[in-house]
XYZ file of N, CA and C in Angstrom:
843
model
N 132.121 -116.802 -102.115
C 131.902 -117.769 -101.040
C 130.433 -118.092 -100.888
N 130.088 -119.347 -100.727
C 128.714 -119.784 -100.562
C 128.515 -120.440 -99.228
N 127.468 -120.013 -98.492
C 127.116 -120.616 -97.234
C 125.871 -121.402 -97.425
N 125.766 -122.515 -96.678
C 124.629 -123.440 -96.874
C 123.351 -122.990 -96.182
N 123.435 -122.115 -95.208
C 122.264 -121.749 -94.446
C 121.300 -120.907 -95.240
N 120.009 -121.121 -94.985
C 118.933 -120.347 -95.583
C 118.321 -119.449 -94.478
N 118.288 -118.169 -94.752
C 117.721 -117.176 -93.803
C 116.359 -116.666 -94.284
N 115.492 -116.430 -93.331
C 114.165 -115.805 -93.614
C 114.104 -114.568 -92.749
N 114.121 -113.426 -93.382
C 114.227 -112.113 -92.663
C 113.014 -111.267 -92.981
N 112.315 -110.819 -91.943
C 111.167 -109.896 -92.115
C 111.574 -108.465 -91.921
N 110.787 -107.565 -92.435
C 111.117 -106.140 -92.317
C 112.444 -105.819 -92.960
N 112.615 -106.239 -94.230
C 113.945 -106.246 -94.849
C 114.225 -105.040 -95.794
N 113.275 -104.152 -95.919
C 113.423 -103.050 -96.916
C 114.180 -101.861 -96.353
N 114.392 -101.841 -95.042
C 115.128 -100.677 -94.447
C 115.702 -101.096 -93.121
N 116.510 -100.213 -92.542
C 116.992 -100.389 -91.221
C 117.890 -101.607 -91.008
N 117.815 -102.184 -89.837
C 118.630 -103.327 -89.487
C 118.350 -104.505 -90.414
N 117.094 -104.682 -90.792
C 116.731 -105.741 -91.682
C 117.466 -105.648 -93.024
N 117.490 -104.477 -93.608
C 118.182 -104.259 -94.900
C 119.681 -104.466 -94.759
N 120.287 -103.920 -93.703
C 121.675 -104.102 -93.480
C 122.034 -105.613 -93.347
N 121.169 -106.352 -92.670
C 121.402 -107.791 -92.450
C 121.306 -108.527 -93.787
N 120.270 -108.283 -94.560
C 120.087 -108.957 -95.838
C 121.237 -108.746 -96.764
N 121.726 -107.488 -96.890
C 122.828 -107.174 -97.782
C 124.114 -107.944 -97.325
N 124.348 -107.918 -96.013
C 125.563 -108.620 -95.525
C 125.460 -110.097 -95.731
N 124.280 -110.675 -95.547
C 124.094 -112.129 -95.746
C 124.377 -112.502 -97.193
N 123.836 -111.728 -98.115
C 124.000 -112.022 -99.523
C 125.488 -111.889 -99.908
N 126.142 -110.877 -99.357
C 127.591 -110.685 -99.663
C 128.420 -111.878 -99.132
N 127.934 -112.493 -98.070
C 128.682 -113.607 -97.470
C 128.225 -114.955 -98.024
N 127.340 -114.943 -99.061
C 127.003 -116.203 -99.742
C 125.826 -116.975 -99.204
N 125.093 -116.381 -98.297
C 123.914 -117.108 -97.739
C 122.735 -117.015 -98.708
N 121.817 -117.914 -98.623
C 120.531 -117.842 -99.292
C 119.615 -117.062 -98.399
N 118.889 -116.099 -98.986
C 118.062 -115.175 -98.183
C 116.642 -114.993 -98.739
N 115.659 -115.315 -98.004
C 114.282 -114.934 -98.303
C 114.004 -113.713 -97.423
N 113.602 -112.658 -98.050
C 113.397 -111.396 -97.329
C 112.016 -110.840 -97.611
N 111.351 -110.368 -96.547
C 109.970 -109.918 -96.723
C 109.845 -108.392 -96.475
N 108.804 -107.864 -97.127
C 108.414 -106.462 -96.907
C 106.985 -106.363 -97.369
N 106.279 -105.356 -96.855
C 104.867 -105.158 -97.328
C 104.911 -104.757 -98.812
N 105.969 -104.033 -99.235
C 106.033 -103.496 -100.593
C 107.215 -104.136 -101.294
N 106.886 -104.962 -102.306
C 107.967 -105.708 -103.022
C 108.885 -104.771 -103.766
N 108.308 -103.717 -104.373
C 109.139 -102.766 -105.126
C 110.152 -102.075 -104.248
N 109.702 -101.689 -103.016
C 110.656 -101.002 -102.111
C 111.753 -101.968 -101.734
N 111.427 -103.224 -101.531
C 112.434 -104.179 -101.113
C 113.448 -104.446 -102.197
N 113.000 -104.696 -103.397
C 113.930 -104.978 -104.493
C 114.794 -103.763 -104.795
N 114.250 -102.623 -104.713
C 115.040 -101.384 -104.949
C 116.099 -101.179 -103.894
N 115.720 -101.469 -102.639
C 116.635 -101.271 -101.507
C 117.764 -102.262 -101.552
N 117.474 -103.517 -101.835
C 118.529 -104.523 -101.846
C 119.359 -104.443 -103.119
N 118.721 -104.142 -104.236
C 119.397 -103.795 -105.488
C 120.415 -104.889 -105.869
N 119.888 -106.079 -106.148
C 120.776 -107.183 -106.555
C 120.069 -108.087 -107.518
N 120.840 -108.803 -108.360
C 120.332 -109.840 -109.232
C 120.755 -111.199 -108.707
N 121.217 -111.245 -107.482
C 121.729 -112.460 -106.860
C 120.620 -113.546 -106.871
N 120.920 -114.729 -107.423
C 119.949 -115.776 -107.478
C 119.656 -116.366 -106.103
N 120.452 -116.009 -105.140
C 120.224 -116.519 -103.791
C 119.362 -115.615 -102.975
N 118.789 -114.605 -103.625
C 117.924 -113.626 -102.983
C 116.452 -113.876 -103.423
N 115.575 -114.122 -102.503
C 114.155 -114.323 -102.768
C 113.341 -113.230 -102.097
N 112.963 -112.198 -102.822
C 112.136 -111.127 -102.232
C 110.660 -111.527 -102.206
N 110.026 -111.242 -101.096
C 108.641 -111.637 -100.902
C 107.792 -110.480 -100.361
N 106.672 -110.250 -100.996
C 105.686 -109.297 -100.444
C 104.802 -110.043 -99.453
N 104.848 -109.629 -98.185
C 104.144 -110.358 -97.163
C 103.436 -109.359 -96.247
N 102.180 -109.704 -95.904
C 101.459 -109.029 -94.846
C 101.586 -109.896 -93.619
N 102.419 -109.512 -92.691
C 102.697 -110.359 -91.533
C 101.516 -110.522 -90.597
N 100.525 -109.672 -90.745
C 99.315 -109.808 -89.890
C 98.329 -110.799 -90.465
N 98.634 -111.329 -91.654
C 97.795 -112.329 -92.286
C 98.476 -113.685 -92.213
N 97.859 -114.643 -91.523
C 98.463 -115.992 -91.413
C 98.601 -116.632 -92.804
N 97.645 -116.374 -93.682
C 97.709 -116.955 -95.038
C 98.890 -116.423 -95.810
N 99.128 -115.095 -95.723
C 100.265 -114.460 -96.451
C 101.590 -114.976 -95.916
N 101.673 -115.139 -94.583
C 102.898 -115.658 -93.970
C 103.128 -117.123 -94.397
N 102.078 -117.909 -94.349
C 102.233 -119.335 -94.750
C 102.702 -119.449 -96.227
N 102.132 -118.660 -97.102
C 102.561 -118.673 -98.470
C 104.070 -118.375 -98.595
N 104.514 -117.359 -97.836
C 105.912 -116.929 -97.873
C 106.822 -118.035 -97.394
N 106.439 -118.636 -96.283
C 107.270 -119.750 -95.726
C 107.321 -120.917 -96.710
N 106.201 -121.287 -97.253
C 106.152 -122.399 -98.192
C 106.952 -122.104 -99.431
N 106.882 -120.879 -99.931
C 107.628 -120.476 -101.108
C 109.116 -120.567 -100.854
N 109.544 -120.152 -99.649
C 110.953 -120.223 -99.280
C 111.453 -121.662 -99.294
N 110.692 -122.566 -98.652
C 111.054 -123.945 -98.570
C 111.105 -124.585 -99.950
N 110.133 -124.229 -100.803
C 110.059 -124.803 -102.128
C 111.292 -124.296 -102.944
N 111.704 -123.059 -102.708
C 112.787 -122.500 -103.499
C 114.146 -122.952 -103.021
N 114.362 -122.947 -101.702
C 115.689 -123.251 -101.163
C 115.792 -124.648 -100.414
N 114.659 -125.269 -100.230
C 114.651 -126.639 -99.645
C 114.538 -126.687 -98.127
N 114.772 -125.515 -97.505
C 114.716 -125.508 -96.012
C 114.766 -124.077 -95.516
N 114.646 -123.912 -94.222
C 114.918 -122.631 -93.539
C 115.752 -122.944 -92.320
N 116.868 -122.268 -92.204
C 117.756 -122.465 -91.058
C 117.639 -121.388 -89.981
N 117.538 -120.154 -90.426
C 117.518 -119.048 -89.496
C 116.301 -118.143 -89.794
N 115.556 -117.812 -88.807
C 114.420 -116.885 -88.937
C 114.775 -115.652 -88.178
N 114.626 -114.467 -88.804
C 114.806 -113.225 -88.103
C 113.502 -112.404 -88.159
N 112.828 -112.345 -87.025
C 111.611 -111.569 -86.902
C 112.017 -110.121 -86.584
N 112.215 -109.370 -87.615
C 112.725 -108.004 -87.505
C 111.662 -106.915 -87.716
N 110.604 -107.230 -88.395
C 109.616 -106.255 -88.775
C 108.959 -105.633 -87.518
N 108.746 -104.357 -87.536
C 108.097 -103.664 -86.464
C 108.249 -102.194 -86.626
N 107.504 -101.405 -85.776
C 107.617 -99.954 -85.868
C 107.504 -99.349 -84.515
N 108.059 -98.156 -84.354
C 108.075 -97.494 -83.065
C 106.758 -96.686 -82.885
N 106.353 -96.566 -81.660
C 105.157 -95.794 -81.279
C 105.469 -95.058 -79.967
N 105.418 -93.715 -80.036
C 105.658 -92.916 -78.877
C 104.437 -92.056 -78.522
N 103.914 -92.276 -77.376
C 102.765 -91.532 -76.909
C 102.372 -91.941 -75.508
N 101.753 -91.062 -74.792
C 101.246 -91.407 -73.472
C 100.199 -92.505 -73.475
N 100.153 -93.322 -72.510
C 99.192 -94.411 -72.456
C 97.753 -93.903 -72.548
N 97.512 -92.764 -71.864
C 96.169 -92.199 -71.920
C 95.876 -91.592 -73.294
N 96.903 -91.175 -74.008
C 96.719 -90.521 -75.310
C 96.383 -91.490 -76.428
N 97.010 -92.678 -76.382
C 96.880 -93.611 -77.479
C 95.576 -94.332 -77.477
N 94.957 -94.366 -78.614
C 93.631 -95.010 -78.708
C 93.793 -96.508 -78.702
N 92.682 -97.215 -78.508
C 92.703 -98.675 -78.572
C 93.193 -99.154 -79.886
N 92.794 -98.478 -80.976
C 93.207 -98.905 -82.295
C 94.702 -98.693 -82.533
N 95.240 -97.561 -82.038
C 96.696 -97.285 -82.174
C 97.511 -98.296 -81.440
N 97.009 -98.659 -80.241
C 97.766 -99.631 -79.440
C 97.697 -101.047 -80.042
N 96.518 -101.427 -80.509
C 96.360 -102.755 -81.085
C 97.128 -102.908 -82.385
N 97.179 -101.840 -83.198
C 97.926 -101.883 -84.444
C 99.435 -102.188 -84.155
N 99.944 -101.538 -83.134
C 101.339 -101.753 -82.764
C 101.603 -103.205 -82.329
N 100.663 -103.744 -81.551
C 100.787 -105.163 -81.169
C 100.613 -106.090 -82.364
N 99.758 -105.761 -83.283
C 99.523 -106.622 -84.447
C 100.802 -106.850 -85.236
N 101.586 -105.753 -85.460
C 102.836 -105.913 -86.207
C 103.956 -106.433 -85.307
N 104.187 -105.776 -84.194
C 105.361 -106.075 -83.391
C 105.287 -107.402 -82.689
N 104.095 -107.876 -82.371
C 103.944 -109.132 -81.634
C 103.320 -110.229 -82.468
N 102.106 -110.025 -82.957
C 101.387 -111.065 -83.639
C 101.981 -111.370 -85.008
N 102.611 -110.387 -85.639
C 103.325 -110.671 -86.901
C 104.404 -111.706 -86.690
N 105.207 -111.493 -85.655
C 106.268 -112.472 -85.348
C 105.704 -113.800 -84.991
N 104.633 -113.868 -84.206
C 104.016 -115.121 -83.821
C 103.521 -115.873 -85.044
N 102.961 -115.165 -86.032
C 102.546 -115.835 -87.267
C 103.672 -116.502 -87.971
N 104.831 -115.810 -88.055
C 105.971 -116.417 -88.687
C 106.447 -117.636 -87.961
N 106.523 -117.521 -86.616
C 107.013 -118.659 -85.808
C 106.088 -119.867 -85.978
N 104.782 -119.642 -85.873
C 103.831 -120.756 -86.010
C 103.938 -121.444 -87.391
N 104.128 -120.686 -88.464
C 104.099 -121.268 -89.777
C 105.461 -121.921 -90.117
N 106.539 -121.435 -89.500
C 107.846 -122.004 -89.812
C 108.246 -123.187 -88.906
N 107.721 -123.240 -87.731
C 108.119 -124.264 -86.755
C 107.940 -125.693 -87.277
N 106.882 -126.022 -87.992
C 106.769 -127.399 -88.458
C 107.991 -127.845 -89.310
N 108.518 -126.955 -90.087
C 109.699 -127.286 -90.890
C 110.936 -127.414 -90.015
N 111.111 -126.507 -89.043
C 112.260 -126.570 -88.155
C 112.216 -127.824 -87.286
N 110.997 -128.167 -86.790
C 110.888 -129.352 -85.966
C 111.235 -130.611 -86.798
N 110.783 -130.637 -88.033
C 110.995 -131.805 -88.830
C 112.507 -131.972 -89.125
N 113.193 -130.888 -89.291
C 114.678 -131.007 -89.602
C 115.485 -131.072 -88.325
N 114.836 -130.899 -87.192
C 115.517 -130.982 -85.878
C 116.669 -129.940 -85.762
N 116.421 -128.774 -86.285
C 117.413 -127.725 -86.180
C 116.780 -126.402 -86.599
N 117.496 -125.330 -86.212
C 117.038 -123.986 -86.587
C 117.406 -122.967 -85.504
N 117.332 -121.745 -85.869
C 117.662 -120.637 -84.914
C 116.695 -119.524 -85.221
N 115.924 -119.123 -84.208
C 114.962 -118.028 -84.334
C 115.521 -116.800 -83.616
N 115.710 -115.713 -84.369
C 116.176 -114.458 -83.793
C 114.945 -113.537 -83.751
N 114.478 -113.201 -82.584
C 113.387 -112.256 -82.448
C 113.949 -110.904 -82.069
N 113.802 -109.938 -82.996
C 114.374 -108.606 -82.743
C 113.385 -107.832 -81.836
N 113.826 -107.653 -80.643
C 113.044 -106.894 -79.670
C 113.671 -105.475 -79.621
N 114.030 -105.025 -78.431
C 114.565 -103.701 -78.225
C 115.053 -103.610 -76.778
N 115.945 -102.665 -76.536
C 116.234 -102.395 -75.120
C 114.959 -101.969 -74.376
N 113.961 -101.432 -75.195
C 112.678 -101.118 -74.625
C 111.876 -102.308 -74.236
N 112.373 -103.524 -74.520
C 111.736 -104.713 -74.051
C 112.292 -105.177 -72.734
N 113.341 -104.502 -72.259
C 113.971 -104.860 -70.991
C 113.736 -103.745 -69.946
N 113.682 -102.516 -70.387
C 113.387 -101.411 -69.496
C 112.445 -100.428 -70.204
N 111.370 -100.034 -69.538
C 110.414 -99.122 -70.109
C 110.265 -97.845 -69.321
N 111.356 -97.479 -68.648
C 111.287 -96.366 -67.698
C 111.481 -95.006 -68.371
N 110.687 -94.712 -69.373
C 110.706 -93.372 -69.925
C 109.287 -93.027 -70.433
N 108.887 -91.802 -70.207
C 107.553 -91.357 -70.564
C 107.321 -91.449 -72.045
N 106.205 -92.049 -72.448
C 105.816 -92.093 -73.890
C 106.091 -93.440 -74.529
N 106.773 -94.338 -73.844
C 107.137 -95.602 -74.476
C 106.239 -96.777 -74.017
N 105.164 -96.476 -73.361
C 104.379 -97.553 -72.726
C 103.915 -98.660 -73.659
N 103.228 -98.321 -74.708
C 102.668 -99.338 -75.591
C 103.775 -100.038 -76.404
N 104.671 -99.235 -76.967
C 105.804 -99.813 -77.750
C 106.618 -100.756 -76.838
N 106.960 -100.303 -75.635
C 107.700 -101.200 -74.740
C 106.903 -102.424 -74.369
N 105.584 -102.270 -74.223
C 104.753 -103.429 -73.924
C 104.829 -104.481 -75.024
N 104.905 -104.050 -76.309
C 105.033 -104.976 -77.382
C 106.372 -105.732 -77.306
N 107.390 -105.019 -76.912
C 108.682 -105.621 -76.841
C 108.886 -106.483 -75.634
N 108.270 -106.072 -74.493
C 108.222 -106.989 -73.333
C 107.526 -108.285 -73.708
N 106.477 -108.166 -74.506
C 105.745 -109.367 -74.944
C 106.652 -110.256 -75.777
N 107.420 -109.644 -76.687
C 108.387 -110.446 -77.478
C 109.395 -111.145 -76.589
N 109.925 -110.401 -75.625
C 110.868 -111.052 -74.696
C 110.257 -112.237 -73.919
N 108.997 -112.016 -73.486
C 108.331 -113.030 -72.701
C 108.072 -114.298 -73.493
N 107.460 -114.125 -74.653
C 107.140 -115.371 -75.417
C 108.405 -116.005 -75.985
N 109.445 -115.237 -76.208
C 110.719 -115.820 -76.691
C 111.377 -116.701 -75.654
N 111.320 -116.274 -74.354
C 111.916 -117.091 -73.306
C 111.173 -118.443 -73.228
N 109.803 -118.347 -73.287
C 109.048 -119.588 -73.214
C 109.265 -120.445 -74.457
N 109.329 -119.820 -75.620
C 109.586 -120.554 -76.866
C 110.930 -121.276 -76.807
N 111.879 -120.654 -76.224
C 113.190 -121.260 -76.139
C 113.133 -122.591 -75.379
N 112.375 -122.609 -74.300
C 112.195 -123.835 -73.541
C 111.403 -124.872 -74.298
N 110.412 -124.439 -75.036
C 109.511 -125.378 -75.743
C 110.220 -126.067 -76.925
N 111.064 -125.340 -77.617
C 111.662 -125.891 -78.870
C 113.060 -126.507 -78.673
N 113.582 -126.344 -77.469
C 114.954 -126.870 -77.208
C 115.069 -128.380 -77.494
N 114.021 -129.194 -77.144
C 114.122 -130.629 -77.437
C 114.269 -130.942 -78.945
N 113.921 -130.017 -79.780
C 114.029 -130.255 -81.211
C 115.273 -129.719 -81.824
N 116.216 -129.247 -80.969
C 117.464 -128.685 -81.454
C 117.358 -127.300 -82.020
N 116.252 -126.605 -81.710
C 116.023 -125.266 -82.203
C 116.413 -124.240 -81.113
N 117.161 -123.227 -81.516
C 117.604 -122.230 -80.600
C 116.863 -120.932 -80.813
N 116.768 -120.162 -79.724
C 116.058 -118.834 -79.787
C 116.952 -117.770 -79.160
N 117.075 -116.643 -79.815
C 117.817 -115.506 -79.330
C 116.943 -114.274 -79.384
N 116.877 -113.486 -78.332
C 116.210 -112.207 -78.264
C 117.238 -111.142 -78.526
N 117.127 -110.498 -79.679
C 118.059 -109.404 -80.039
C 117.501 -108.116 -79.523
N 118.247 -107.424 -78.642
C 117.751 -106.212 -77.960
C 118.664 -105.055 -78.250
N 118.462 -104.344 -79.361
C 119.339 -103.226 -79.687
C 119.020 -101.946 -78.918
N 120.058 -101.174 -78.777
C 119.858 -99.768 -78.327
C 119.553 -98.950 -79.573
N 120.147 -97.714 -79.586
C 119.924 -96.824 -80.746
C 120.935 -97.107 -81.835
N 120.390 -97.435 -83.014
C 121.267 -97.623 -84.206
C 120.864 -96.647 -85.283
N 121.825 -96.235 -86.080
C 121.627 -95.174 -87.048
C 120.880 -95.683 -88.266
N 119.574 -95.799 -88.113
C 118.672 -96.192 -89.189
C 117.578 -95.109 -89.282
N 116.541 -95.358 -90.103
C 115.458 -94.441 -90.188
C 114.323 -94.751 -89.212
N 114.607 -95.528 -88.200
C 113.587 -96.006 -87.250
C 112.918 -94.804 -86.528
N 113.652 -93.724 -86.287
C 113.086 -92.577 -85.591
C 112.552 -91.499 -86.527
N 112.664 -91.730 -87.806
C 112.160 -90.753 -88.731
C 110.647 -90.672 -88.754
N 110.119 -89.535 -89.218
C 108.672 -89.292 -89.152
C 107.857 -90.386 -89.805
N 108.355 -90.958 -90.913
C 107.602 -92.012 -91.589
C 107.631 -93.340 -90.912
N 108.518 -93.502 -89.943
C 108.672 -94.800 -89.225
C 108.192 -94.776 -87.777
N 108.281 -93.646 -87.172
C 107.935 -93.500 -85.757
C 106.518 -92.925 -85.633
N 105.605 -93.694 -85.165
C 104.199 -93.225 -85.009
C 104.024 -92.459 -83.704
N 103.126 -91.466 -83.773
C 102.775 -90.717 -82.577
C 101.281 -90.610 -82.520
N 100.646 -90.350 -81.368
C 99.166 -90.351 -81.258
C 98.553 -89.219 -82.033
N 97.387 -89.458 -82.603
C 96.686 -88.450 -83.340
C 96.144 -87.381 -82.358
N 95.728 -87.825 -81.212
C 95.132 -86.929 -80.207
C 96.082 -86.789 -79.044
N 96.777 -85.670 -78.967
C 97.754 -85.472 -77.882
C 97.127 -84.613 -76.747
N 97.540 -84.923 -75.541
C 97.041 -84.253 -74.340
C 98.085 -83.274 -73.873
N 97.736 -81.996 -73.757
C 98.686 -80.983 -73.414
C 99.404 -81.225 -72.082
N 98.727 -81.805 -71.141
C 99.317 -82.023 -69.820
C 100.574 -82.878 -69.867
N 100.742 -83.736 -70.882
C 101.855 -84.636 -70.860
C 103.070 -84.058 -71.574
N 103.626 -83.007 -70.918
C 104.808 -82.378 -71.469
C 106.015 -83.358 -71.466
N 106.074 -84.229 -70.481
C 107.173 -85.206 -70.461
C 107.103 -86.149 -71.618
N 105.947 -86.452 -72.128
C 105.843 -87.290 -73.318
C 106.285 -86.511 -74.549
N 105.849 -85.238 -74.642
C 106.285 -84.427 -75.789
C 107.801 -84.254 -75.805
N 108.401 -84.140 -74.580
C 109.856 -84.004 -74.498
C 110.504 -85.269 -75.068
N 109.953 -86.446 -74.749
C 110.477 -87.727 -75.256
C 110.393 -87.793 -76.731
N 109.247 -87.413 -77.277
C 109.062 -87.470 -78.733
C 110.023 -86.500 -79.400
N 110.124 -85.286 -78.904
C 111.034 -84.271 -79.500
C 112.446 -84.738 -79.445
N 112.846 -85.320 -78.349
C 114.242 -85.824 -78.211
C 114.529 -86.904 -79.320
N 113.591 -87.825 -79.482
C 113.839 -88.887 -80.437
C 113.776 -88.384 -81.879
N 112.836 -87.499 -82.233
C 112.704 -87.029 -83.548
C 113.686 -85.942 -83.970
N 114.100 -85.143 -83.001
C 114.896 -83.955 -83.332
C 116.339 -84.065 -82.879
N 116.615 -84.696 -81.746
C 117.959 -84.745 -81.221
C 118.654 -86.077 -81.530
N 117.916 -87.186 -81.369
C 118.510 -88.502 -81.557
C 118.548 -88.994 -82.953
N 117.539 -88.657 -83.763
C 117.421 -89.111 -85.119
C 118.619 -88.719 -85.956
N 119.235 -89.664 -86.614
C 120.488 -89.537 -87.428
C 121.711 -89.268 -86.596
N 121.571 -89.370 -85.241
C 122.744 -89.192 -84.383
C 123.016 -90.437 -83.583
N 122.285 -91.471 -83.839
C 122.459 -92.725 -83.061
C 123.890 -93.254 -83.168
N 124.374 -93.776 -82.092
C 125.759 -94.244 -82.062
C 125.946 -95.629 -82.694
N 124.919 -96.402 -82.773
C 125.039 -97.771 -83.253
C 125.143 -97.871 -84.778
N 126.059 -98.757 -85.225
C 126.273 -99.003 -86.634
C 125.454 -100.224 -87.041
N 124.464 -100.086 -87.919
C 123.627 -101.226 -88.301
C 124.401 -102.351 -88.970
N 125.481 -102.058 -89.696
C 126.238 -103.101 -90.293
C 126.936 -103.975 -89.260
N 127.430 -103.321 -88.207
C 128.054 -104.124 -87.101
C 127.010 -104.918 -86.353
N 125.781 -104.393 -86.223
C 124.714 -105.157 -85.622
C 124.403 -106.422 -86.438
N 124.390 -106.254 -87.757
C 124.169 -107.362 -88.660
C 125.270 -108.405 -88.493
N 126.529 -107.962 -88.400
C 127.627 -108.871 -88.164
C 127.477 -109.686 -86.883
N 127.031 -108.974 -85.849
C 126.824 -109.648 -84.551
C 125.747 -110.689 -84.652
N 124.646 -110.351 -85.330
C 123.575 -111.321 -85.471
C 123.999 -112.550 -86.247
N 124.754 -112.355 -87.268
C 125.226 -113.484 -88.070
C 126.186 -114.319 -87.257
N 127.018 -113.679 -86.479
C 128.043 -114.429 -85.723
C 127.450 -115.359 -84.681
N 126.356 -114.972 -84.057
C 125.758 -115.850 -82.996
C 125.091 -117.073 -83.579
N 124.707 -117.023 -84.875
C 124.087 -118.173 -85.489
C 125.133 -119.265 -85.790
N 126.388 -118.916 -85.665
C 127.436 -119.870 -85.858
C 127.997 -120.416 -84.580
N 127.399 -120.005 -83.456
C 127.835 -120.474 -82.138
C 127.085 -121.757 -81.744
N 127.782 -122.658 -81.107
C 127.132 -123.840 -80.628
C 126.119 -123.619 -79.524
N 126.426 -122.587 -78.686
C 125.569 -122.236 -77.583
C 125.303 -120.695 -77.624
N 124.431 -120.246 -78.477
C 124.211 -118.812 -78.647
C 123.451 -118.263 -77.441
N 123.469 -117.001 -77.139
C 122.790 -116.422 -76.008
C 121.292 -116.371 -76.211
N 120.534 -116.451 -75.094
C 119.114 -116.215 -75.165
C 118.876 -114.692 -75.362
N 119.675 -113.905 -74.654
C 119.565 -112.422 -74.710
C 120.835 -111.854 -75.326
N 120.630 -111.195 -76.475
C 121.765 -110.473 -77.116
C 121.502 -108.979 -77.098
N 122.148 -108.262 -76.216
C 121.989 -106.788 -76.186
C 123.048 -106.178 -77.123
N 122.632 -105.221 -77.902
C 123.528 -104.598 -78.909
C 123.660 -103.096 -78.646
N 124.873 -102.662 -78.462
C 125.144 -101.236 -78.271
C 125.588 -100.916 -76.873
N 126.481 -99.915 -76.794
C 126.939 -99.450 -75.483
C 125.819 -98.870 -74.653
N 124.862 -98.182 -75.333
C 123.767 -97.630 -74.577
C 122.854 -98.700 -74.009
N 122.633 -99.760 -74.780
C 121.822 -100.877 -74.297
C 122.488 -101.531 -73.073
N 123.792 -101.738 -73.180
C 124.544 -102.369 -72.060
C 124.374 -101.532 -70.834
N 124.487 -100.193 -70.942
C 124.405 -99.331 -69.741
C 123.002 -99.381 -69.174
N 121.982 -99.398 -69.992
C 120.602 -99.449 -69.500
C 120.270 -100.756 -68.838
N 120.880 -101.817 -69.312
C 120.703 -103.151 -68.660
C 121.296 -103.113 -67.259
N 122.534 -102.572 -67.169
C 123.161 -102.494 -65.853
C 122.364 -101.606 -64.906
N 121.836 -100.527 -65.395
C 121.025 -99.643 -64.547
C 119.762 -100.327 -64.046
N 119.089 -101.029 -64.941
C 117.843 -101.741 -64.557
C 118.143 -102.860 -63.564
N 119.223 -103.621 -63.759
C 119.566 -104.692 -62.846
C 119.902 -104.136 -61.464
N 120.611 -103.037 -61.419
C 120.949 -102.428 -60.105
C 119.705 -101.921 -59.447
N 118.775 -101.342 -60.172
C 117.482 -100.871 -59.605
C 116.674 -102.032 -59.019
N 116.592 -103.125 -59.751
C 115.831 -104.304 -59.298
C 116.522 -104.908 -58.058
N 117.813 -105.013 -58.098
C 118.551 -105.571 -56.961
C 118.305 -104.754 -55.718
N 118.335 -103.449 -55.914
C 118.121 -102.565 -54.727
C 116.726 -102.694 -54.183
N 115.719 -102.745 -55.044
C 114.316 -102.920 -54.569
C 114.120 -104.307 -53.939
N 114.751 -105.322 -54.506
C 114.650 -106.629 -53.954
C 115.186 -106.676 -52.534
N 116.330 -106.022 -52.318
C 116.929 -106.007 -50.965
C 116.104 -105.150 -50.032
N 115.646 -103.998 -50.490
C 114.918 -103.043 -49.652
C 113.613 -103.664 -49.150
N 112.932 -104.406 -49.991
C 111.588 -104.951 -49.625
C 111.628 -106.476 -49.377
N 112.807 -107.014 -49.073
C 112.950 -108.427 -48.838
C 112.068 -108.932 -47.737
N 112.051 -108.212 -46.605
C 111.257 -108.663 -45.457
C 109.763 -108.784 -45.786
N 109.233 -107.763 -46.511
C 107.842 -107.786 -46.855
C 107.557 -108.883 -47.889
N 108.452 -109.058 -48.838
C 108.353 -110.093 -49.844
C 108.223 -111.444 -49.204
N 109.065 -111.727 -48.233
C 109.106 -113.073 -47.608
C 108.076 -113.291 -46.517
N 107.303 -112.220 -46.217
C 106.343 -112.312 -45.129
C 105.004 -112.888 -45.507
N 104.863 -113.307 -46.773
C 103.562 -113.701 -47.296
C 103.293 -115.197 -47.324
N 104.245 -115.994 -46.739
C 104.083 -117.455 -46.820
C 103.057 -117.875 -45.707
N 102.400 -118.993 -45.982
C 101.472 -119.572 -45.000
C 102.292 -120.131 -43.845
N 101.916 -119.763 -42.626
C 102.649 -120.227 -41.460
C 102.238 -121.622 -41.093
N 103.216 -122.463 -40.971
C 102.997 -123.856 -40.595
C 102.844 -124.070 -39.111
């Protein structure tokens, strides 16, 4: 089976990105997939499929991203779906993390996606169609756990600019979806993927507990199936009216309900004070 859509997927050598690329190729889509290391990507995907275009890309370099986008359009003639999936986890107390550690996380998780969006949008606008899937996290909706401050801030940023982007590109027939997964059984929590601060502060036992939970208890025990997540992502690109927010996983669903209930309660509790700030006529 051959599908006409062309996908551009970042962070494709492992995790959700790899699961998505494999499923897309199996379903006959044309796929341009990026990774920092071309050898890792080609080994992971392991295919001779002519509809697969592996690309070595430094997402923090506008020039590298532009080359990749142009190569994709030259090879396949267009881009229909962009999946900004590349990113990495960072767990550490806000006081513990250095300016460099925090900025590095933003460079990949936020500015890497923005580079792709800026370089691809001229093509999407010209064709008056397209769908941008920005892979955020449930940590972009709720950050109420010790140690997630900077990582969650990067994902809150993704959620924020994606909402605005959705409004900006709607006149051109371009759709935007924020994909917000819970815990899926990938290597995202493994030592090589999950960064921690070099300089840890002993007082923050709650942060150490969070790190230990993720690395020792949750890693390889996640309930989410990455192949089913890939199926869900593909399915919404075939919808006439796809969601702006796509939460994936039972855990994500529960955390959304909890956050909404918390906000509703605070809104009601402090309503009088909230409404007391208007200029009196």
